[in-house]
Coordinates of C-alpha atoms in Angstrom, one line a residue:
X1 CA 6.6 42.1 -13.5
X2 CA 5.2 38.4 -14.1
X3 CA 6.4 37.2 -17.7
X4 CA 3.9 34.0 -18.7
X5 CA 2.3 32.9 -15.9
X6 CA 0.1 29.5 -16.3
X7 CA -1.1 28.6 -12.8
X8 CA -3.9 25.6 -12.7
X9 CA -4.9 22.8 -10.6
X10 CA -8.3 21.4 -11.8
X11 CA -10.3 21.8 -15.0
X12 CA -13.0 19.5 -16.6
X13 CA -13.2 18.2 -20.0
X14 CA -12.6 20.2 -23.1
X15 CA -10.6 23.4 -22.0
X16 CA -7.7 24.0 -24.4
X17 CA -4.0 24.6 -23.0
X18 CA -3.0 24.9 -26.2
X19 CA -2.2 28.8 -25.9
X20 CA 0.8 28.0 -24.0
X21 CA 3.9 27.7 -25.5
X22 CA 4.3 24.2 -27.6
X23 CA 8.8 23.8 -26.6
X24 CA 9.2 24.8 -22.7
X25 CA 7.8 28.1 -19.9
X26 CA 10.0 29.8 -17.4
X27 CA 7.7 31.3 -15.0
X28 CA 9.3 33.9 -13.5
X29 CA 8.1 36.4 -10.8
X30 CA 10.0 39.6 -10.5
X31 CA 9.2 41.8 -6.8
X32 CA 10.7 45.2 -6.5
X33 CA 10.9 46.5 -2.5
X34 CA 11.2 50.6 -1.9
X35 CA 15.0 52.0 -0.8
X36 CA 14.1 55.1 0.9
X37 CA 13.4 56.4 -2.6
X38 CA 17.2 56.1 -3.1
X39 CA 17.4 53.3 -6.2
X40 CA 15.2 49.6 -6.4
X41 CA 16.2 46.5 -5.3
X42 CA 15.6 43.8 -7.8
X43 CA 15.3 39.6 -6.8
X44 CA 13.9 37.3 -9.5
X45 CA 13.0 33.7 -8.7
X46 CA 11.6 30.9 -10.4
X47 CA 8.3 29.3 -9.0
X48 CA 8.2 26.6 -11.0
X49 CA 10.7 23.9 -13.6
X50 CA 11.3 24.1 -16.3
X51 CA 8.1 22.0 -18.3
X52 CA 8.3 20.6 -21.6
X53 CA 5.4 19.1 -23.4
X54 CA 5.7 16.2 -25.0
X55 CA 5.6 16.4 -28.4
X56 CA 2.6 15.2 -30.5
X57 CA 5.0 12.0 -32.2
X58 CA 5.7 10.6 -28.4
X59 CA 2.4 11.0 -27.4
X60 CA 1.0 7.1 -28.0
X61 CA 4.0 5.9 -26.7
X62 CA 5.1 7.9 -24.0
X63 CA 1.5 7.6 -22.3
X64 CA 0.7 4.7 -23.3
X65 CA -2.5 5.7 -25.9
X66 CA -3.5 1.9 -27.0
X67 CA -3.8 0.4 -24.0
X68 CA -5.5 2.8 -22.7
X69 CA -8.2 2.7 -24.8
X70 CA -8.7 -0.5 -24.6
X71 CA -8.7 -0.9 -21.0
X72 CA -11.7 2.2 -20.8
X73 CA -13.6 0.2 -23.4
X74 CA -13.4 -4.1 -22.7
X75 CA -14.7 -2.7 -19.5
X76 CA -17.2 -0.9 -20.8
X77 CA -16.4 2.2 -18.6
X78 CA -18.7 5.7 -19.0
X79 CA -16.8 7.9 -16.9
X80 CA -13.4 7.8 -16.4
X81 CA -11.5 10.0 -13.9
X82 CA -7.8 11.2 -15.6
X83 CA -5.1 11.9 -12.4
X84 CA -2.0 14.3 -12.6
X85 CA 0.6 15.5 -11.0
X86 CA 1.4 19.0 -11.8
X87 CA 4.2 18.5 -14.0
X88 CA 2.0 16.7 -16.5
X89 CA -0.7 18.7 -17.0
X90 CA 0.8 20.3 -19.8
X91 CA 0.0 17.2 -21.4
X92 CA -3.3 17.3 -20.4
X93 CA -5.1 18.5 -23.3
X94 CA -2.8 16.1 -26.1
X95 CA -4.2 12.3 -24.0
X96 CA -7.2 13.8 -24.0
X97 CA -8.1 14.9 -27.0
X98 CA -6.7 11.0 -28.2
X99 CA -8.5 9.0 -25.9
X100 CA -12.2 11.0 -26.6
X101 CA -11.2 9.9 -30.7
X102 CA -11.2 6.3 -30.0
X103 CA -13.6 5.8 -26.9
X104 CA -16.9 6.9 -26.1
X105 CA -16.2 7.1 -22.2
X106 CA -17.0 10.9 -20.7
X107 CA -13.3 12.0 -19.4
X108 CA -12.6 14.3 -16.4
X109 CA -9.5 16.0 -15.6
X110 CA -8.3 15.7 -11.6
X111 CA -5.5 18.8 -11.8
X112 CA -6.0 18.9 -7.8
X113 CA -5.1 15.6 -5.2
X114 CA -6.8 15.5 -1.6
X115 CA -3.6 13.8 0.2
X116 CA 0.0 13.5 -2.0
X117 CA 0.0 13.1 -5.9
X118 CA 1.5 9.6 -6.2
X119 CA -1.8 7.7 -3.9
X120 CA -4.9 7.5 -6.6
X121 CA -7.5 10.1 -5.5
X122 CA -10.6 8.0 -4.9
X123 CA -12.7 10.4 -3.5
X124 CA -12.2 13.2 -6.4
X125 CA -12.7 10.6 -8.8
X126 CA -16.3 9.4 -6.3
X127 CA -17.3 13.4 -6.0
X128 CA -17.7 12.9 -10.5
X129 CA -19.4 10.1 -10.6
X130 CA -16.6 8.1 -12.2
X131 CA -16.1 4.2 -12.6
X132 CA -12.7 4.3 -13.2
X133 CA -9.4 6.4 -13.0
X134 CA -6.3 6.2 -14.6
X135 CA -3.7 7.4 -12.8
X136 CA -0.2 9.7 -14.8
X137 CA 2.8 10.1 -13.4
X138 CA 5.0 8.7 -10.1
X139 CA 2.9 6.7 -8.3
X140 CA 3.6 4.8 -4.8
X141 CA 1.2 1.8 -5.9
X142 CA -0.5 1.6 -2.3
X143 CA -3.6 -0.4 -3.0
X144 CA -7.3 1.2 -3.5
X145 CA -9.9 -0.8 -3.1
X146 CA -13.3 1.4 -4.3
X147 CA -13.1 1.5 -7.4
X148 CA -10.9 0.1 -10.9
X149 CA -7.3 1.4 -11.7
X150 CA -5.3 2.0 -14.5
X151 CA -1.4 3.6 -13.9
X152 CA 0.7 4.8 -16.9
X153 CA 4.0 6.0 -15.4
X154 CA 5.3 7.7 -18.1
X155 CA 9.0 7.2 -20.3
X156 CA 11.4 10.1 -18.9
X157 CA 14.5 9.6 -20.8
X158 CA 17.4 7.1 -19.6
X159 CA 20.7 6.0 -21.1
X160 CA 20.0 2.2 -20.3
X161 CA 24.2 1.6 -21.4
X162 CA 25.5 4.1 -19.2
X163 CA 22.8 2.7 -16.2
X164 CA 24.9 -0.6 -17.5
X165 CA 28.1 0.9 -16.4
X166 CA 27.7 2.7 -14.0
X167 CA 26.1 -0.8 -12.6
X168 CA 29.6 -2.6 -13.1
X169 CA 31.7 -0.2 -11.8
X170 CA 29.6 -0.6 -8.8
X171 CA 29.5 -4.2 -7.9
X172 CA 33.1 -5.4 -10.3
X173 CA 32.3 -8.6 -7.7
X174 CA 30.4 -10.5 -10.9
X175 CA 29.3 -13.2 -8.2
X176 CA 27.4 -10.4 -6.2
X177 CA 23.8 -11.1 -5.2
X178 CA 22.0 -7.7 -6.3
X179 CA 18.2 -6.6 -6.3
X180 CA 17.5 -4.3 -9.3
X181 CA 14.7 -1.9 -8.0
X182 CA 13.8 1.8 -10.3
X183 CA 11.0 4.6 -10.5
X184 CA 8.3 3.8 -11.7
X185 CA 9.2 6.6 -14.4
X186 CA 11.8 4.3 -15.7
X187 CA 9.6 1.1 -14.5
X188 CA 10.4 0.1 -19.3
X189 CA 14.0 0.1 -19.2
X190 CA 13.8 -3.1 -16.8
X191 CA 14.0 -5.7 -19.8
X192 CA 16.7 -4.0 -21.6
X193 CA 19.0 -3.5 -18.6
X194 CA 18.7 -6.9 -17.3
X195 CA 19.4 -8.6 -20.8
X196 CA 23.0 -6.4 -20.8
X197 CA 24.2 -7.1 -17.6
X198 CA 22.5 -11.0 -16.8
X199 CA 25.0 -12.6 -18.9
X200 CA 27.9 -11.4 -16.4
X201 CA 25.7 -11.2 -13.3
X202 CA 24.4 -14.8 -12.7
X203 CA 22.7 -13.7 -9.3
X204 CA 21.3 -10.7 -10.7
X205 CA 17.5 -10.2 -9.4
X206 CA 15.0 -7.4 -11.2
X207 CA 12.4 -6.3 -10.0
X208 CA 8.8 -6.4 -11.4
X209 CA 6.4 -4.0 -11.7
X210 CA 3.1 -4.6 -10.2
X211 CA 0.8 -1.9 -12.1
X212 CA -2.7 -4.1 -12.4
X213 CA -5.5 -4.4 -9.6
X214 CA -9.1 -4.8 -8.9
X215 CA -10.1 -7.4 -11.0
X216 CA -8.2 -6.0 -15.0
X217 CA -5.6 -9.1 -16.0
X218 CA -2.4 -8.5 -15.1
X219 CA -1.0 -11.7 -13.5
X220 CA 0.8 -9.2 -10.7
X221 CA -1.5 -6.5 -8.9
X222 CA -0.4 -3.7 -6.3
X223 CA -1.5 -5.3 -3.5
X224 CA 0.7 -8.2 -3.0
X225 CA -1.7 -10.5 -4.7
X226 CA -1.4 -13.6 -7.3
X227 CA -4.5 -13.3 -9.5
X228 CA -7.2 -14.0 -6.5
X229 CA -4.9 -16.4 -5.0
X230 CA -5.1 -15.5 -0.9
X231 CA -0.8 -15.0 -0.3
X232 CA 0.7 -12.5 2.2
X233 CA 1.5 -9.8 0.9
X234 CA 4.7 -9.4 2.7
X235 CA 6.4 -12.6 1.1
X236 CA 4.7 -15.7 -0.1
X237 CA 7.2 -19.2 -1.0
X238 CA 6.5 -21.0 -4.3
X239 CA 8.4 -24.0 -5.5
X240 CA 9.0 -25.0 -8.8
X241 CA 9.0 -28.4 -8.4
X242 CA 7.1 -30.3 -6.5
X243 CA 5.0 -29.6 -4.2
X244 CA 6.0 -32.2 -1.6
X245 CA 9.5 -30.9 -1.6
X246 CA 11.2 -28.0 0.4
X247 CA 10.4 -25.0 -2.0
X248 CA 13.2 -23.6 -3.9
X249 CA 12.6 -19.6 -4.6
X250 CA 10.9 -17.4 -2.9
X251 CA 8.6 -14.9 -4.3
X252 CA 8.9 -11.3 -2.5
X253 CA 5.7 -8.9 -3.3
X254 CA 6.2 -5.4 -1.1
X255 CA 5.2 -2.1 -2.5
X256 CA 3.6 -2.8 -5.7
X257 CA 7.5 -4.6 -6.3
X258 CA 7.8 -8.1 -7.0
X259 CA 10.9 -10.4 -7.4
X260 CA 12.2 -14.1 -6.2
X261 CA 15.3 -14.8 -4.1
X262 CA 16.7 -17.7 -3.2
X263 CA 14.6 -19.5 -0.8
X264 CA 17.7 -20.5 1.6
X265 CA 18.7 -16.7 1.5
X266 CA 16.5 -13.6 2.8
X267 CA 16.4 -10.1 1.0
X268 CA 19.1 -8.7 4.1
X269 CA 21.9 -10.8 2.2
X270 CA 21.3 -8.9 -1.4
X271 CA 22.5 -5.3 -1.9
X272 CA 20.3 -2.8 -3.9
X273 CA 20.7 -0.8 -6.5
X274 CA 18.1 1.6 -7.1
X275 CA 17.1 3.6 -11.0
X276 CA 16.2 6.8 -9.8
X277 CA 16.8 10.4 -8.6
X278 CA 16.9 10.9 -4.3
X279 CA 12.8 10.1 -3.6
X280 CA 10.6 9.5 -1.3
X281 CA 10.4 6.3 -3.0
X282 CA 13.8 5.3 -2.2
X283 CA 13.9 6.8 1.0
X284 CA 11.4 3.7 2.3
X285 CA 12.7 1.4 0.9
X286 CA 16.8 2.3 2.3
X287 CA 14.7 2.6 6.0
X288 CA 12.3 -0.9 4.7
X289 CA 15.3 -2.9 4.2
X290 CA 17.9 -1.5 6.1
X291 CA 20.2 -4.0 6.3
X292 CA 20.8 -3.8 2.8
X293 CA 23.9 -1.5 1.4
X294 CA 22.1 0.7 -1.6
X295 CA 24.0 2.4 -4.8
X296 CA 21.8 4.9 -6.9
X297 CA 22.0 5.9 -10.6
X298 CA 20.7 9.2 -11.9
X299 CA 19.3 9.1 -14.6
X300 CA 19.4 12.7 -14.7
X301 CA 23.2 13.3 -14.1
X302 CA 24.4 10.8 -15.3
X303 CA 26.5 9.2 -12.7
X304 CA 26.0 6.1 -10.1
X305 CA 26.9 6.0 -6.7
X306 CA 26.9 4.6 -3.3
X307 CA 24.5 5.5 -0.6
X308 CA 25.8 6.8 2.0
X309 CA 22.3 7.7 4.2
X310 CA 22.8 7.4 7.8
X311 CA 20.2 4.5 8.4
X312 CA 21.4 3.8 12.1
X313 CA 21.6 8.2 12.3
X314 CA 18.1 8.5 11.5
X315 CA 16.5 5.2 13.0
X316 CA 18.0 6.9 16.4
X317 CA 16.3 9.8 15.4
X318 CA 12.9 7.3 14.8
X319 CA 12.9 6.2 18.4
X320 CA 13.1 9.2 19.6
X321 CA 9.8 9.8 18.5
X322 CA 8.5 6.6 20.3
X323 CA 10.0 8.2 23.6
X324 CA 8.8 10.9 22.7
X325 CA 5.1 8.6 22.3
X326 CA 5.3 6.9 25.3
X327 CA 5.5 10.1 27.0
X328 CA 2.6 11.4 25.3
X329 CA -1.1 12.1 27.1
X330 CA -3.2 12.9 23.8
X331 CA -2.5 11.7 20.9
X332 CA -3.8 12.9 17.6
X333 CA -4.5 10.5 14.5
X334 CA -4.4 12.6 11.5
X335 CA -5.5 11.3 7.9
X336 CA -2.9 11.5 6.0
X337 CA -5.2 9.5 2.7
X338 CA -8.7 8.6 2.2
X339 CA -7.6 6.0 -0.8
X340 CA -4.9 3.6 0.6
X341 CA -6.9 0.0 1.5
X342 CA -7.2 -0.8 5.2
X343 CA -7.4 3.2 6.0
X344 CA -10.5 3.4 8.3
X345 CA -9.1 -0.9 9.9
X346 CA -5.5 1.2 10.2
X347 CA -7.2 4.7 12.6
X348 CA -9.6 2.1 13.8
X349 CA -6.7 -0.1 15.4
X350 CA -4.6 3.1 16.1
X351 CA -7.1 4.5 18.9
X352 CA -8.2 0.7 21.0
X353 CA -4.2 0.7 21.1
X354 CA -4.0 4.1 22.1
X355 CA -6.9 3.8 24.5
X356 CA -5.6 0.4 26.2
X357 CA -1.9 2.5 27.1
X358 CA -3.9 4.6 28.9
X359 CA -4.0 7.7 26.4
X360 CA -6.7 9.9 25.4
X361 CA -6.8 10.0 20.8
X362 CA -8.6 12.6 18.5
X363 CA -8.7 12.3 15.0
X364 CA -8.2 14.8 12.3
X365 CA -9.2 15.3 8.8
X366 CA -7.5 18.1 7.3
X367 CA -5.9 17.8 3.6
X368 CA -2.4 18.5 2.8
X369 CA -0.9 19.4 6.3
X370 CA 1.4 22.6 7.2
X371 CA 2.8 23.7 10.1
X372 CA -0.3 26.4 11.3
X373 CA -2.4 24.0 11.0
X374 CA -0.9 21.9 13.2
X375 CA -0.3 24.2 15.6
X376 CA -4.1 25.0 16.4
X377 CA -4.6 22.2 18.9
X378 CA -1.5 22.8 21.2
X379 CA -3.6 20.5 23.3
X380 CA -2.4 17.0 21.4
X381 CA 1.3 16.0 22.5
X382 CA 1.6 13.7 19.6
X383 CA 0.5 12.8 16.1
X384 CA 0.6 9.8 14.3
X385 CA 0.3 10.5 9.9
X386 CA -1.9 7.8 8.4
X387 CA -0.3 8.0 5.3
X388 CA 0.9 5.2 2.3
X389 CA 4.2 4.2 3.3
X390 CA 6.2 6.7 0.8
X391 CA 4.4 9.5 2.9
X392 CA 4.4 8.9 6.1
X393 CA 8.4 9.9 6.8
X394 CA 7.2 13.2 7.5
X395 CA 10.3 15.8 8.5
X396 CA 8.3 18.0 11.3
X397 CA 11.0 19.7 12.4
X398 CA 9.5 22.6 11.8
X399 CA 5.8 21.3 13.1
X400 CA 5.4 22.0 17.2
X401 CA 4.7 19.1 18.2
X402 CA 6.0 15.5 16.2
X403 CA 4.8 13.5 13.7
X404 CA 5.3 9.9 13.7
X405 CA 4.3 7.1 11.6
X406 CA 1.8 4.2 13.5
X407 CA 4.9 1.6 13.6
X408 CA 5.9 4.2 16.1
X409 CA 3.1 3.9 18.1
X410 CA 2.1 1.1 18.1
X411 CA 6.0 0.6 19.7
X412 CA 5.0 2.7 22.2
X413 CA 2.1 1.6 22.8
X414 CA 2.8 -2.0 22.9
X415 CA 4.8 -4.1 25.0
X416 CA 4.9 -7.0 23.5
X417 CA 6.7 -5.4 20.3
X418 CA 10.3 -4.7 20.9
X419 CA 12.5 -1.7 19.1
X420 CA 14.8 -4.3 17.0
X421 CA 16.2 -2.2 13.9
X422 CA 13.5 -3.4 12.3
X423 CA 11.3 -0.6 10.5
X424 CA 7.4 -0.7 9.1
X425 CA 6.5 1.8 7.0
X426 CA 3.1 0.3 5.2
X427 CA 0.3 0.6 8.0
X428 CA -1.4 -2.5 6.4
X429 CA 1.2 -4.6 7.9
X430 CA 0.7 -4.3 11.3
X431 CA -3.0 -4.6 11.1
X432 CA -4.6 -8.5 12.7
X433 CA -4.0 -11.3 10.4
X434 CA -1.2 -9.3 8.5
X435 CA 2.8 -10.5 8.6
X436 CA 4.2 -8.0 11.2
X437 CA 0.9 -8.4 13.8
X438 CA 2.0 -8.5 17.3
X439 CA -0.5 -9.6 19.5
X440 CA -1.5 -6.3 22.6
X441 CA -0.4 -7.9 26.3
X442 CA -3.3 -9.4 28.1
X443 CA -5.7 -7.0 29.9
X444 CA -5.5 -9.3 32.8
X445 CA -2.5 -9.6 34.5
X446 CA -1.7 -8.0 37.7
X447 CA -0.1 -5.3 38.3
X448 CA 1.1 -2.5 36.8
X449 CA 4.4 -1.7 35.3
X450 CA 6.6 1.6 35.0
X451 CA 9.6 3.0 33.2
X452 CA 11.9 5.5 33.2
X453 CA 11.2 8.2 30.4
X454 CA 15.0 8.4 28.5
X455 CA 13.5 12.8 27.4
X456 CA 12.0 13.4 30.8
X457 CA 13.7 11.2 33.5
X458 CA 10.7 10.9 35.0
X459 CA 8.8 7.4 36.5
X460 CA 5.0 6.4 33.6
X461 CA 3.4 4.0 33.5
X462 CA 2.9 1.4 30.2
X463 CA -0.4 0.3 30.0
X464 CA -2.7 0.3 32.1
X465 CA -5.4 -2.0 33.8
X466 CA -8.7 -2.1 31.8
X467 CA -11.0 -1.1 34.3
X468 CA -8.0 2.3 35.2
X469 CA -8.7 3.5 31.6
X470 CA -12.7 2.6 31.6
X471 CA -13.0 4.7 34.8
X472 CA -10.7 7.4 33.1
X473 CA -12.0 7.6 30.4
X474 CA -15.3 8.9 32.1
X475 CA -14.6 11.1 34.9
X476 CA -12.1 14.3 35.1
X477 CA -11.3 13.3 38.5
X478 CA -7.9 12.8 40.5
X479 CA -6.7 9.1 39.7
X480 CA -4.1 7.9 42.1
X481 CA -2.5 5.4 39.8
X482 CA -0.3 3.4 42.1
X483 CA 2.4 4.3 45.0
X484 CA 5.2 4.8 42.6
X485 CA 3.8 7.0 40.5
X486 CA 2.1 10.8 41.3
X487 CA -1.2 11.4 41.3
X488 CA -2.1 12.6 37.9
X489 CA -5.2 14.5 37.0
X490 CA -6.9 13.6 33.4
X491 CA -8.0 16.3 30.8
X492 CA -9.5 16.1 27.7
X493 CA -8.8 18.4 25.2
X494 CA -12.5 19.8 25.1
X495 CA -11.5 21.2 28.6
X496 CA -8.2 22.8 27.2
X497 CA -10.2 24.6 24.2
X498 CA -12.6 26.2 27.2
X499 CA -9.3 27.8 28.9
X500 CA -8.3 29.0 25.9
X501 CA -8.4 32.8 24.8
X502 CA -9.4 32.1 21.5
X503 CA -11.4 28.7 20.0
X504 CA -11.3 29.5 16.8
X505 CA -13.4 32.2 14.3
X506 CA -17.2 32.4 15.9
X507 CA -20.1 34.1 13.4
X508 CA -21.1 37.1 16.4
X509 CA -24.9 36.9 14.6
X510 CA -26.1 40.7 14.9
X511 CA -23.5 41.1 17.1
X512 CA -21.6 42.5 14.3
X513 CA -23.0 46.4 12.3
X514 CA -23.5 45.7 8.7
X515 CA -21.4 48.3 6.3
X516 CA -20.8 48.5 2.8
X517 CA -17.5 47.0 1.4
X518 CA -14.9 49.8 0.7
X519 CA -11.8 50.2 -1.7
X520 CA -8.6 49.2 0.6
X521 CA -5.1 50.3 0.2
X522 CA -3.1 50.0 -2.8
X523 CA 0.1 49.6 -3.0
X524 CA 3.2 47.8 -0.5
X525 CA 3.1 47.1 3.1
X526 CA 6.3 49.9 2.8
X527 CA 4.2 52.6 1.7
X528 CA 0.7 52.6 1.1
X529 CA -0.6 54.7 -1.6
X530 CA -1.7 58.3 -0.3
X531 CA 0.4 57.8 3.0
X532 CA 2.5 60.5 4.2
X533 CA 6.3 59.5 4.0
X534 CA 7.4 60.1 7.6

């Protein structure tokens, strides 16, 4: 039995979605299994969460229709792509109807994304020849470069007074230094929350969501740069007094958040209070600022709590991945985004440092990742994922090979970068000229260093001479590296593929006989129709 199933992935302008119920839909699937003819076993499972359509009187405020229309008309956009996550598609018809009445632009709805829904899907928009994108719902605020983007986060309900009460309970000391962060879907309450708490907490810092970019008029931009000035995307100093005096405060721009702290202290001297449910955003914050204590308020449950994620244990798991990367000989570079700025530069940088470390690399573009896709390439020892900060920390426990971040690969390949417990999730911070870039050791050094693998206990080289990796790249013969290491045979993925019994789908033109299509078997696998019972 299948009741009220509505499957939507992507659709064009003008399709009617008003046939669904106005309030909510439960999607329930029931499966029946035969038990040797005795009695049926019935199981029901909810395959989608309950979704509610936003009422017509709230659409304008929740989805900022007036501001969206101004964005389109003021810039003279002719084709605009509207990107929705799955949970907001139910409101897409009402939103596009209102926008069509107030603008002359041609509008398209993107109901599916090439990668994570938190990233702007510029590739899909360019397929439609769109000249701008409006991104709805939760966003990682990673900067993009190709098209102008406007973010509409929506406004999930939250009890601000209850949130303030939880804050007071978690921080009874009125002089404590606290930075308030939030999920973007709750950013609209930050000003009210500050008004409630600031009279009591003089050292309270409230972050600002930077939601404008690519030339829009917003003073704070998601790429971490202010109004055209060339500043460090990780942090910068500003002075509220004369330029000749010492700056009195420090401005931090990170992950689309903007906040100001005292110049005499650092972020590690503050506690963090996060407004939102447990999510990849919170995990990203806790990994990046792992020296800060975190508390959070769950708007759905209405509860505040001290976050108990063992960051040290998580960091040790990541260090284990680094050891696996040091042992790896063949590295697969997974392209996890085509929209975040500087992703091509990061891929090129990874190829260079992997080659410098004497390893081979192959680049894979395969959309959304799963274990089955990566299992096709057993010759790859480890993968490095180039994605937005929130999607970089992929749980690869179900994969045949580990999947690590660009920062972990650089620690494994670059001897000059030491593991200190600091963690970097934004790959742009690793590029030359960025705040966290570390120069690779000089290629002309004499001698070759080795260390011992903490996983296998074997000796391994940590860096190859320039002449050695050039010879290795052009030859598959045996190479004697030095007296401390055993003779190693260099191999490529192509030679590995040649030895496999199955090498993928083949056309075999002219070798397969032509036959008419016939009707297949019906029923369930345990007892097809017309099949004799044994």
